[in-house]
XYZ file of C-alpha atoms in Angstrom:
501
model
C 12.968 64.928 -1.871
C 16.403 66.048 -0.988
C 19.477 65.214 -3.403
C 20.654 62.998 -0.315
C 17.576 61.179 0.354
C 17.810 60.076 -3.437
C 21.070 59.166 -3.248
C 20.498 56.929 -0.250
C 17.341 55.384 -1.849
C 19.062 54.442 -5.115
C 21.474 52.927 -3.063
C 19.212 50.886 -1.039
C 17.467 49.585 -3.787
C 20.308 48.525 -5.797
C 21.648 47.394 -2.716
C 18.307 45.645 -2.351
C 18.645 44.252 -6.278
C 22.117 43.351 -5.826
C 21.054 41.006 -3.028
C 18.194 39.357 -4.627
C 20.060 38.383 -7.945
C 23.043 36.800 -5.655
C 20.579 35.304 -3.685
C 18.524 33.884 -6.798
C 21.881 32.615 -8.327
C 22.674 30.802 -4.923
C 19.042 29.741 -4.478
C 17.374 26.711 -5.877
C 13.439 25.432 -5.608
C 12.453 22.190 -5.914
C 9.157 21.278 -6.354
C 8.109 17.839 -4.663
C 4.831 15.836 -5.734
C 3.985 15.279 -1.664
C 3.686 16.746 1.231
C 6.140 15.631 4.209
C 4.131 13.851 7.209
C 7.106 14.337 9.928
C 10.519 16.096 9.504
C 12.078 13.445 11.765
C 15.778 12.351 11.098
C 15.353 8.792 12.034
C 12.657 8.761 9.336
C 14.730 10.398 6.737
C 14.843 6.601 4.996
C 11.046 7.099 3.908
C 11.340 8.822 0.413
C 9.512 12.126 0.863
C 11.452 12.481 4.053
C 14.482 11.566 2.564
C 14.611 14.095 -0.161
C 14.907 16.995 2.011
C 16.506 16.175 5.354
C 18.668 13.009 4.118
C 22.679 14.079 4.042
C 21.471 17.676 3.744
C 19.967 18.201 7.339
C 20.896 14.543 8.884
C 24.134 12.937 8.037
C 24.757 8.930 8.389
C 27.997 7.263 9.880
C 28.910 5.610 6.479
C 27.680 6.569 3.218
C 26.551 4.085 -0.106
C 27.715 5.689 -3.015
C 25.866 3.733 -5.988
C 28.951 4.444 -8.379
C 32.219 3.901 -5.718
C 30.430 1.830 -2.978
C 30.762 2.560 0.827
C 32.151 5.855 1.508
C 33.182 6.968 4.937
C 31.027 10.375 6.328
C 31.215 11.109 9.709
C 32.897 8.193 10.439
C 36.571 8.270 8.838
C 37.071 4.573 9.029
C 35.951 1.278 10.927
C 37.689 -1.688 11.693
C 35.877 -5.589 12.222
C 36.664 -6.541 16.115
C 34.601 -9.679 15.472
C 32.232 -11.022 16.852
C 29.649 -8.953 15.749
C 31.600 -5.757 17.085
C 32.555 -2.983 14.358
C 35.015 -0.400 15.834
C 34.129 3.371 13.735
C 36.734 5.854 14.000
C 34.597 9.372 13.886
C 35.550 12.267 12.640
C 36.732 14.876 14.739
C 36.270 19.019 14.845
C 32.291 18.172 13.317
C 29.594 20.031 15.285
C 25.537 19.782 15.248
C 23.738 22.875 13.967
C 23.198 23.757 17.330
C 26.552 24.316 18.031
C 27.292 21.325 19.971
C 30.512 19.135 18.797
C 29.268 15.211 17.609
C 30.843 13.169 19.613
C 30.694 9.338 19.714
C 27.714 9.411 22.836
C 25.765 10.808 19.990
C 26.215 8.128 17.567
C 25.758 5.915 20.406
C 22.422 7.732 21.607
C 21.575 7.485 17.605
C 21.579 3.917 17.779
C 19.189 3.806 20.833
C 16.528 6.221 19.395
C 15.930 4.793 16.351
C 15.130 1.327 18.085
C 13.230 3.429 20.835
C 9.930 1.241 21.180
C 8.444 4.539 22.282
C 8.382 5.999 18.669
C 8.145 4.147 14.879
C 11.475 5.580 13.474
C 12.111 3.881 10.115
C 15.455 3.240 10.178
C 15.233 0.955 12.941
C 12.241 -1.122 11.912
C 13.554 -1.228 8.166
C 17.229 -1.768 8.286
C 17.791 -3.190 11.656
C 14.445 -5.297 12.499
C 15.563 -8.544 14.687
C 18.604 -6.875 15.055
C 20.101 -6.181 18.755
C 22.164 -3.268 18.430
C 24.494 -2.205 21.241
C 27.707 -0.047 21.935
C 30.676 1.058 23.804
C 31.849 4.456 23.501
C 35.986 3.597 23.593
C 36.857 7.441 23.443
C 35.079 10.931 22.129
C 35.661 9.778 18.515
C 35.894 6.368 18.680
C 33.047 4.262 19.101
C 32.138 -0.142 19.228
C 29.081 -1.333 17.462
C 27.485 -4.524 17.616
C 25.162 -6.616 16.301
C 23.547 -9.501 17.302
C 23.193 -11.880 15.099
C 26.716 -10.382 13.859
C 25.925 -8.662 10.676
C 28.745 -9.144 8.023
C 27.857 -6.023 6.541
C 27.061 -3.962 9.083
C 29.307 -0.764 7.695
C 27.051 -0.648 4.832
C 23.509 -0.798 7.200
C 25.284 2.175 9.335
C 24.961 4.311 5.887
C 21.174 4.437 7.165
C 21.924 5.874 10.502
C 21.437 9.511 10.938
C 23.237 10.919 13.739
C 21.055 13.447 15.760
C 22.163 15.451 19.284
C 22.359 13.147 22.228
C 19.687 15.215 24.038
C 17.297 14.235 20.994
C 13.873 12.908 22.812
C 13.601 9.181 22.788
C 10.102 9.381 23.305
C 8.750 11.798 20.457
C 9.536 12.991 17.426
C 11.283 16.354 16.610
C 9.073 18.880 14.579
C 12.378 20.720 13.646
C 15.839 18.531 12.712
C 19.518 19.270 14.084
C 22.071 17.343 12.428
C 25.294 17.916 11.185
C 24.753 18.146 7.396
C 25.860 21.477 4.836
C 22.638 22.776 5.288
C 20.332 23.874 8.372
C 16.506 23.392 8.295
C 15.304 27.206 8.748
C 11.514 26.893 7.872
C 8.324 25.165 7.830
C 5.132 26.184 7.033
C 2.968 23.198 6.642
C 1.495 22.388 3.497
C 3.193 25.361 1.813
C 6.982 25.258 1.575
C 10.243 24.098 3.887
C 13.794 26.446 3.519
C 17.158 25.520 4.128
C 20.123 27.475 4.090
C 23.893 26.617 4.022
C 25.562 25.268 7.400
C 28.225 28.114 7.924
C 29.878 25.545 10.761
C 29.658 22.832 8.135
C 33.069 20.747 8.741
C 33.073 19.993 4.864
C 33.365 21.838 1.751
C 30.747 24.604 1.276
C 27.929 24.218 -0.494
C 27.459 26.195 -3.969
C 23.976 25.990 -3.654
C 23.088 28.290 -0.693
C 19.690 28.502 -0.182
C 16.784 25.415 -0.692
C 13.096 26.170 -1.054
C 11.024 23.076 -1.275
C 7.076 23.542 -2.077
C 4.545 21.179 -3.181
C 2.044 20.689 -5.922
C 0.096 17.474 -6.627
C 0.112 17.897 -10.200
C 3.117 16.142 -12.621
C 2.249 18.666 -15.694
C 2.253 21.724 -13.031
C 5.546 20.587 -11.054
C 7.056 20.025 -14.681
C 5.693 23.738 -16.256
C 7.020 25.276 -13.246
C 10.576 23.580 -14.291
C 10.078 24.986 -17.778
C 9.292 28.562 -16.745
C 11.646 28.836 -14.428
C 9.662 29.107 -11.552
C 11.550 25.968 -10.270
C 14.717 24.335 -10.391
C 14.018 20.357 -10.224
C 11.060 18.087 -10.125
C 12.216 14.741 -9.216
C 8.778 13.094 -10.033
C 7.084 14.159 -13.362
C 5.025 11.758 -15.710
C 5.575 9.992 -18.482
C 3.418 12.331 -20.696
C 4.892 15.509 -19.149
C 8.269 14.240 -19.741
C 8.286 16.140 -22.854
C 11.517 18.092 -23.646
C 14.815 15.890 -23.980
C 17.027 19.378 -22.616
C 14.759 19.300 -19.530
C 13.959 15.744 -18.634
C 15.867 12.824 -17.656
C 15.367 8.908 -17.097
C 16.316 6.279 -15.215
C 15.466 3.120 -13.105
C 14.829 4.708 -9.851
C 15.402 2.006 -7.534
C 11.432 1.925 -7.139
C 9.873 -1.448 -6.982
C 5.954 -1.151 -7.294
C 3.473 -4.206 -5.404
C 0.366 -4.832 -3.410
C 1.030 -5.837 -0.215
C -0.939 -8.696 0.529
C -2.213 -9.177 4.049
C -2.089 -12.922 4.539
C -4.408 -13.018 7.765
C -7.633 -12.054 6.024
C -9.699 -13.951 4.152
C -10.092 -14.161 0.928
C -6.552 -13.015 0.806
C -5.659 -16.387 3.014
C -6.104 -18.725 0.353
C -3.063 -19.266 -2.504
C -5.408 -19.341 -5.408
C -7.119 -16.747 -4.673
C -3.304 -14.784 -4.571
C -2.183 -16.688 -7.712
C -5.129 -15.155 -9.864
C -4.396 -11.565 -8.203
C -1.255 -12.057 -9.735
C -2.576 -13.629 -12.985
C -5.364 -10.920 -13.417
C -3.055 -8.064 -14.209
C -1.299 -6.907 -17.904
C 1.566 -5.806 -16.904
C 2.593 -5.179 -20.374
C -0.344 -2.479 -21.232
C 1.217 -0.482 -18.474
C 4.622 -0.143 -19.920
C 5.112 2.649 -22.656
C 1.411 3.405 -21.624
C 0.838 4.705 -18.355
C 4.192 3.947 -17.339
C 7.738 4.865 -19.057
C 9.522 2.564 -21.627
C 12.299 1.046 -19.902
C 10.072 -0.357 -16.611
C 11.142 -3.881 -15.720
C 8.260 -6.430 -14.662
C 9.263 -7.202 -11.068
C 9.285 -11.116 -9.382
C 10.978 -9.756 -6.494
C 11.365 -7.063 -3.878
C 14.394 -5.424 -4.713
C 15.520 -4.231 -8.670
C 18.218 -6.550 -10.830
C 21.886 -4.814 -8.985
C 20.613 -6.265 -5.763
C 22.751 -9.567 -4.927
C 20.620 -12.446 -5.091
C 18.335 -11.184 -7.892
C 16.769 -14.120 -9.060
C 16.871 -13.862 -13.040
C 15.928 -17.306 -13.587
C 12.148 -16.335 -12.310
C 9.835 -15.349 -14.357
C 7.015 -12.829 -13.918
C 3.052 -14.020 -13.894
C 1.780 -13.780 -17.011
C -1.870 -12.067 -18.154
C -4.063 -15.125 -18.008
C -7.473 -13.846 -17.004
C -9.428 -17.180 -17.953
C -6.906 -19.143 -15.634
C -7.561 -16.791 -12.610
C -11.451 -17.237 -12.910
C -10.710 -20.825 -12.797
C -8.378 -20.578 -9.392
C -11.129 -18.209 -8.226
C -14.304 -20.612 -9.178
C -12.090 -23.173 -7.554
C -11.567 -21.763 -4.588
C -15.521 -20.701 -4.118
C -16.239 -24.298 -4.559
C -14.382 -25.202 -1.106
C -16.015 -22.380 0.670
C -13.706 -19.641 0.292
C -15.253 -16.073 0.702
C -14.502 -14.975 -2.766
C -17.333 -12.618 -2.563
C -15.994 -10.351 0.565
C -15.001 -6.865 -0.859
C -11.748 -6.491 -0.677
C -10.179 -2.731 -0.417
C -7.409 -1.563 -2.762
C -5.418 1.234 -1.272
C -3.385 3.527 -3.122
C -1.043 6.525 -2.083
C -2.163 9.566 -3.481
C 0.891 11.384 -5.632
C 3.385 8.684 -4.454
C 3.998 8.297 -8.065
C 3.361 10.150 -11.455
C 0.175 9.072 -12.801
C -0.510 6.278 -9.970
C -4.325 6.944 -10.000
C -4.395 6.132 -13.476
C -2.316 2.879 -12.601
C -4.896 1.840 -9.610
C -7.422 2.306 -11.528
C -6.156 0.052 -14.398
C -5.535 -2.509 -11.482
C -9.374 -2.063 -10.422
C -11.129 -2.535 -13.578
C -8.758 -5.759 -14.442
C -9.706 -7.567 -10.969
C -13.100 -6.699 -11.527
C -13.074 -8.252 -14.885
C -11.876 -11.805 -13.551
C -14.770 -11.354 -10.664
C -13.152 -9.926 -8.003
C -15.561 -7.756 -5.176
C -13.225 -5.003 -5.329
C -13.200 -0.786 -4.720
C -10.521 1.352 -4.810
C -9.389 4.123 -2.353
C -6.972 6.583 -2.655
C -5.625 8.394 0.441
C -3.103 10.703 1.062
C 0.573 9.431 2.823
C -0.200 10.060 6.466
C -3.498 7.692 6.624
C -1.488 5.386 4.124
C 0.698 5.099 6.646
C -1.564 4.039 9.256
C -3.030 1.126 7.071
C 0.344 0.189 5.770
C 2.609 0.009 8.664
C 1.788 -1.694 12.060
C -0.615 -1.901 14.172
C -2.677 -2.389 11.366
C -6.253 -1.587 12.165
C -8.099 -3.997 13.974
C -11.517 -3.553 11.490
C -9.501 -3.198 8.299
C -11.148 -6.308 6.353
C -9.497 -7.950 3.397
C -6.987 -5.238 2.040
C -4.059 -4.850 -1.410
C -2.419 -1.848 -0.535
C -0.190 -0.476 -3.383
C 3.254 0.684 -2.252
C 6.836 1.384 -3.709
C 9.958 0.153 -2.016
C 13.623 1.747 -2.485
C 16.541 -0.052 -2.453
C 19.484 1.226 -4.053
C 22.293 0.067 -1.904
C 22.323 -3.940 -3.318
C 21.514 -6.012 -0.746
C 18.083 -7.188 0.048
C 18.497 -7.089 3.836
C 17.931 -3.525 3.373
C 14.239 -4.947 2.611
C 13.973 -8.044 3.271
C 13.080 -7.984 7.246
C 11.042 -4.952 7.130
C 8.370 -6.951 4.574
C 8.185 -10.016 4.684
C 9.390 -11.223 8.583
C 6.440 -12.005 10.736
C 7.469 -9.329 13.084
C 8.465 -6.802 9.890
C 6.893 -3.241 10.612
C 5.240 -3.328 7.028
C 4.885 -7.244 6.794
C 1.687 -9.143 5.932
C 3.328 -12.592 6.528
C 3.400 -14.613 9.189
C 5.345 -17.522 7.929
C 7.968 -18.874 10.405
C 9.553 -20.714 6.879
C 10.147 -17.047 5.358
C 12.011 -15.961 9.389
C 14.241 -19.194 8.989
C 15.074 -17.885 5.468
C 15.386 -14.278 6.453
C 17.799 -15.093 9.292
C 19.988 -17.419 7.128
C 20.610 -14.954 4.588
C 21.710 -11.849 6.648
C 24.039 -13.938 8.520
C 25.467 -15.866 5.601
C 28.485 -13.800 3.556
C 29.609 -14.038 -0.178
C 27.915 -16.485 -2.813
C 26.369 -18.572 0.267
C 24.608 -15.166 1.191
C 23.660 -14.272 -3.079
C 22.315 -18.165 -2.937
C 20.185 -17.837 0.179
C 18.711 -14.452 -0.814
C 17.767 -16.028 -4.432
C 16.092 -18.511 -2.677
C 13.754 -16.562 -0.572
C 12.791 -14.857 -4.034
C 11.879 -18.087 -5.175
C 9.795 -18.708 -2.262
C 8.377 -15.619 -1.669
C 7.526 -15.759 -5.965
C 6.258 -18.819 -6.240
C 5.505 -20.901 -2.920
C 3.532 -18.300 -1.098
C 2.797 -15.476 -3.550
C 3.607 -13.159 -0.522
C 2.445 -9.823 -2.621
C 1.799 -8.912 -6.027
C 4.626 -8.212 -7.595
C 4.307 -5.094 -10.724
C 7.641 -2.944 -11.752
C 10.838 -1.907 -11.070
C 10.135 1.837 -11.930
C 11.796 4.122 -14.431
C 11.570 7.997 -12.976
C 11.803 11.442 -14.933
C 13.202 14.096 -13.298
C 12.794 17.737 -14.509
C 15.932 19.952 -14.483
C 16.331 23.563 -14.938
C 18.964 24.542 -17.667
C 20.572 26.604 -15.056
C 21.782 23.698 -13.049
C 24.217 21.062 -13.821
C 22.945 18.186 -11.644
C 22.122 14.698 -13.390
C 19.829 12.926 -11.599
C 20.705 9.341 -10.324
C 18.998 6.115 -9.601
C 18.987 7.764 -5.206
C 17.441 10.976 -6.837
C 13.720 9.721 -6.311
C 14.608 8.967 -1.847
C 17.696 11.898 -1.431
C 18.460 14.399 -3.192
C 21.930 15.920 -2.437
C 21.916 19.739 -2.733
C 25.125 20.008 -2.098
C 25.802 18.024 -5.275
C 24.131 20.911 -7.478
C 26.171 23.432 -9.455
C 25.512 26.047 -11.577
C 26.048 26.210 -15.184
């Protein structure tokens, strides 16, 4: 080998070296605890959606900070026209990752898409269910929204709206996101790992953290070894056992709220005693500290205490097994089918240790005499037995879920589970509509006072689901990061908020 050649291989490789440590100092991995059905922007509300694409791929018009409240993001500023109508001001000299400039006919092709019959976005059926939406493009960056019934808060529901390309199918969903966001989605190979690398058209401030691998492993003690040997950078979902290091891990109400939806329709499920002992069957308390973190709140309601119309005053069910053989025994005795099996449904991985939690559930409903089994199923088929159509030959069905909702208002929730024409409802109850509509339209302490009442109802009157927690999370975090985890972590995580220590 010539002198040369040497020369010009030593080069390469340090060359070569050079590049991988800059790259490794600008690179983070994040290990999630599921897979990601669909990539699909309008989706980005659904938590393992949200975590990669959500204000990293897919920006939203407004944006809820949980420690300064609404924050403009691509739109600079909006103005109440009444009458329902909300004039946005957009900001200008902002272009898609495909090069195209955002322009108001986006936002306003946005708004159509995610309401698109043709497709199940999320955002549509969750934040703006028995909503009419419509708009007026005034100029390229100005743009007329409005609602009907006239939301007062519609500013803070367009911090859900991700604004995709208006040439974005309305019809199907994309299998590979363009948005506007500091980052560009570069890679997917299913079941393996997703990349994203920084937006170099991004109108905003440039990221620090350059380069995002996400990958997947089932396992809480894996994702949170991985953390501590530096094979990863963050684990927003580890267990309470694995949460083992107080320089690694860190804690905090996550927003969750943990239930069983119950499907009214079906019998047993149709009868309110046999509801009231599912609720009465369960010790909450032997989950806390237990299979669940210290800290976890029993739940009467929906949405977690900084919501507005949080109803303190109710009480959860208590553990009073003898009482719910007696509603059960009761029940039997007027020809309810106590004896049809009913189906519990959990989400594989959708939380750290939730097998262990079903299963806790299971063995307590069998003990007061329920005819119960237990199956857990990854998210996709959850999906299809959660969300509507149901399936026509389900049979009597609990199916475990967690709901987000950090941005403190129930409507965020409200419509979505519990109206008769909610995507994820299992009511019918025309009392709960009349309830539902009175509350998003009301404003102030009228609109706290008519949400606390539907609590009440929902609690007490119809015993619409089991209610469980309000979760406490652990996150793991790499040493080498300075990021602090927040009560959004568990639905978006924010790469661009991540330095380097």
């Amino acid at each position: 080998m010539t002198s040369k050649l040497h020369l010009f291989m030593a080069s390469a490789l340090a060359s070569t070296v050079a590049f991988g440590a800059q790259a490794q100092e600008n690179s983070v991995t994040v290990v999630l605890s599921e897979e990601l059905e669909i990539v699909e922007p309008c989706s980005a509300t659904k938590s393992n959606v949200g975590r990669v694409l959500f204000q990293n791929i897919s920006e939203t018009v407004t944006e809820m900070d949980p420690e300064t409240g609404l924050q403009p993001r691509l739109a600079e500023s909006w103005e109440d026209m009444g009458n329902g109508t909300w004039r946005f001001t957009l900001r200008p000299d902002v272009n898609f990752s495909d090069g195209t400039e955002m322009r108001a006919d986006d936002v306003a092709h946005s708004l159509v898409r995610m309401k698109s019959p043709d497709i199940a976005c999320e955002i549509g059926a969750k934040f703006f269910g028995g909503i009419e939406i419509t708009s007026n493009v005034i100029d390229e960056y100005t743009i007329d929204v409005t609602a009907d019934p006239a939301q007062p808060i519609l500013p803070m529901l367009m911090s859900t709206v991700t604004v995709t390309p208006s040439d974005t199918p309305l019809d199907s969903f994309v299998d590979h996101p363009i948005g506007t966001g500091p980052y560009t989605f570069d890679e997917y190979v299913r079941g393996q790992s997703i990349t994203l690398n920084a937006n170099p058209n991004y109108w905003g401030d440039q990221p620090t953290v350059q380069s995002a691998t996400y990958v997947f492993r089932g396992d809480s003690a894996v994702r949170a070894a991985m953390v501590a040997a530096g094979e990863a950078d963050i684990a927003p979902n580890i267990a309470l056992q694995d949460a083992t290091d107080e320089t690694l891990d860190f804690s905090y109400p996550n927003s969750e709220t943990l239930f069983l939806r119950i499907e009214h329709a079906q019998a047993p499920l149709n009868d309110r005693r046999v509801r009231e002992a599912l609720s009465l069957a369960v010790d909450r308390e032997a989950f806390v500290g237990t299979i669940l973190a210290n800290g976890t709140l029993l739940a009467t309601g929906m949405t977690p205490p900084s919501t507005i119309g949080y109803n303190r005053d109710l009480a959860p069910y208590p553990f009073d097994p003898d009482r719910a053989r007696e509603l059960l025994a009761a029940a039997a005795a007027d020809g309810v089918p106590i004896d049809t099996e009913i189906t519990l449904i959990g989400r594989t991985n959708n939380f750290a240790n939730v097998l262990e939690t079903m299963e806790a559930l299971l063995a307590m409903y069998q003990d007061v005499g329920f005819n119960m089994k237990l199956e857990m199923v990854e998210v996709a088929e959850w999906l299809e037995r959660y969300a509507k159509p149901f399936p026509e030959d389900r049979g009597p069905q609990l199916i475990q879920a967690q709901h987000d909702n950090a941005n403190g208002d129930p409507v965020f929730s409200m419509y979505f589970k519990y109206h008769s024409e909610g995507q994820q409802s299992g009511l019918l109850d025309p009392t709960v509509d009349a309830m539902i509509a009175d509350a998003t339209a009301a404003t102030g302490d009228e609109r706290a006072a008519k949400w606390s009442e539907l609590f009440t109802y929902l609690h007490e009157e119809s015993i619409a689901d089991v209610m469980l927690f309000h979760m406490v999370g652990f996150s793991r975090v790499n040493e080498r990061l300075d990021f602090t985890p927040s009560i959004r972590t568990n639905s978006e995580l924010q790469l661009s908020q991540i330095q380097f220590n």
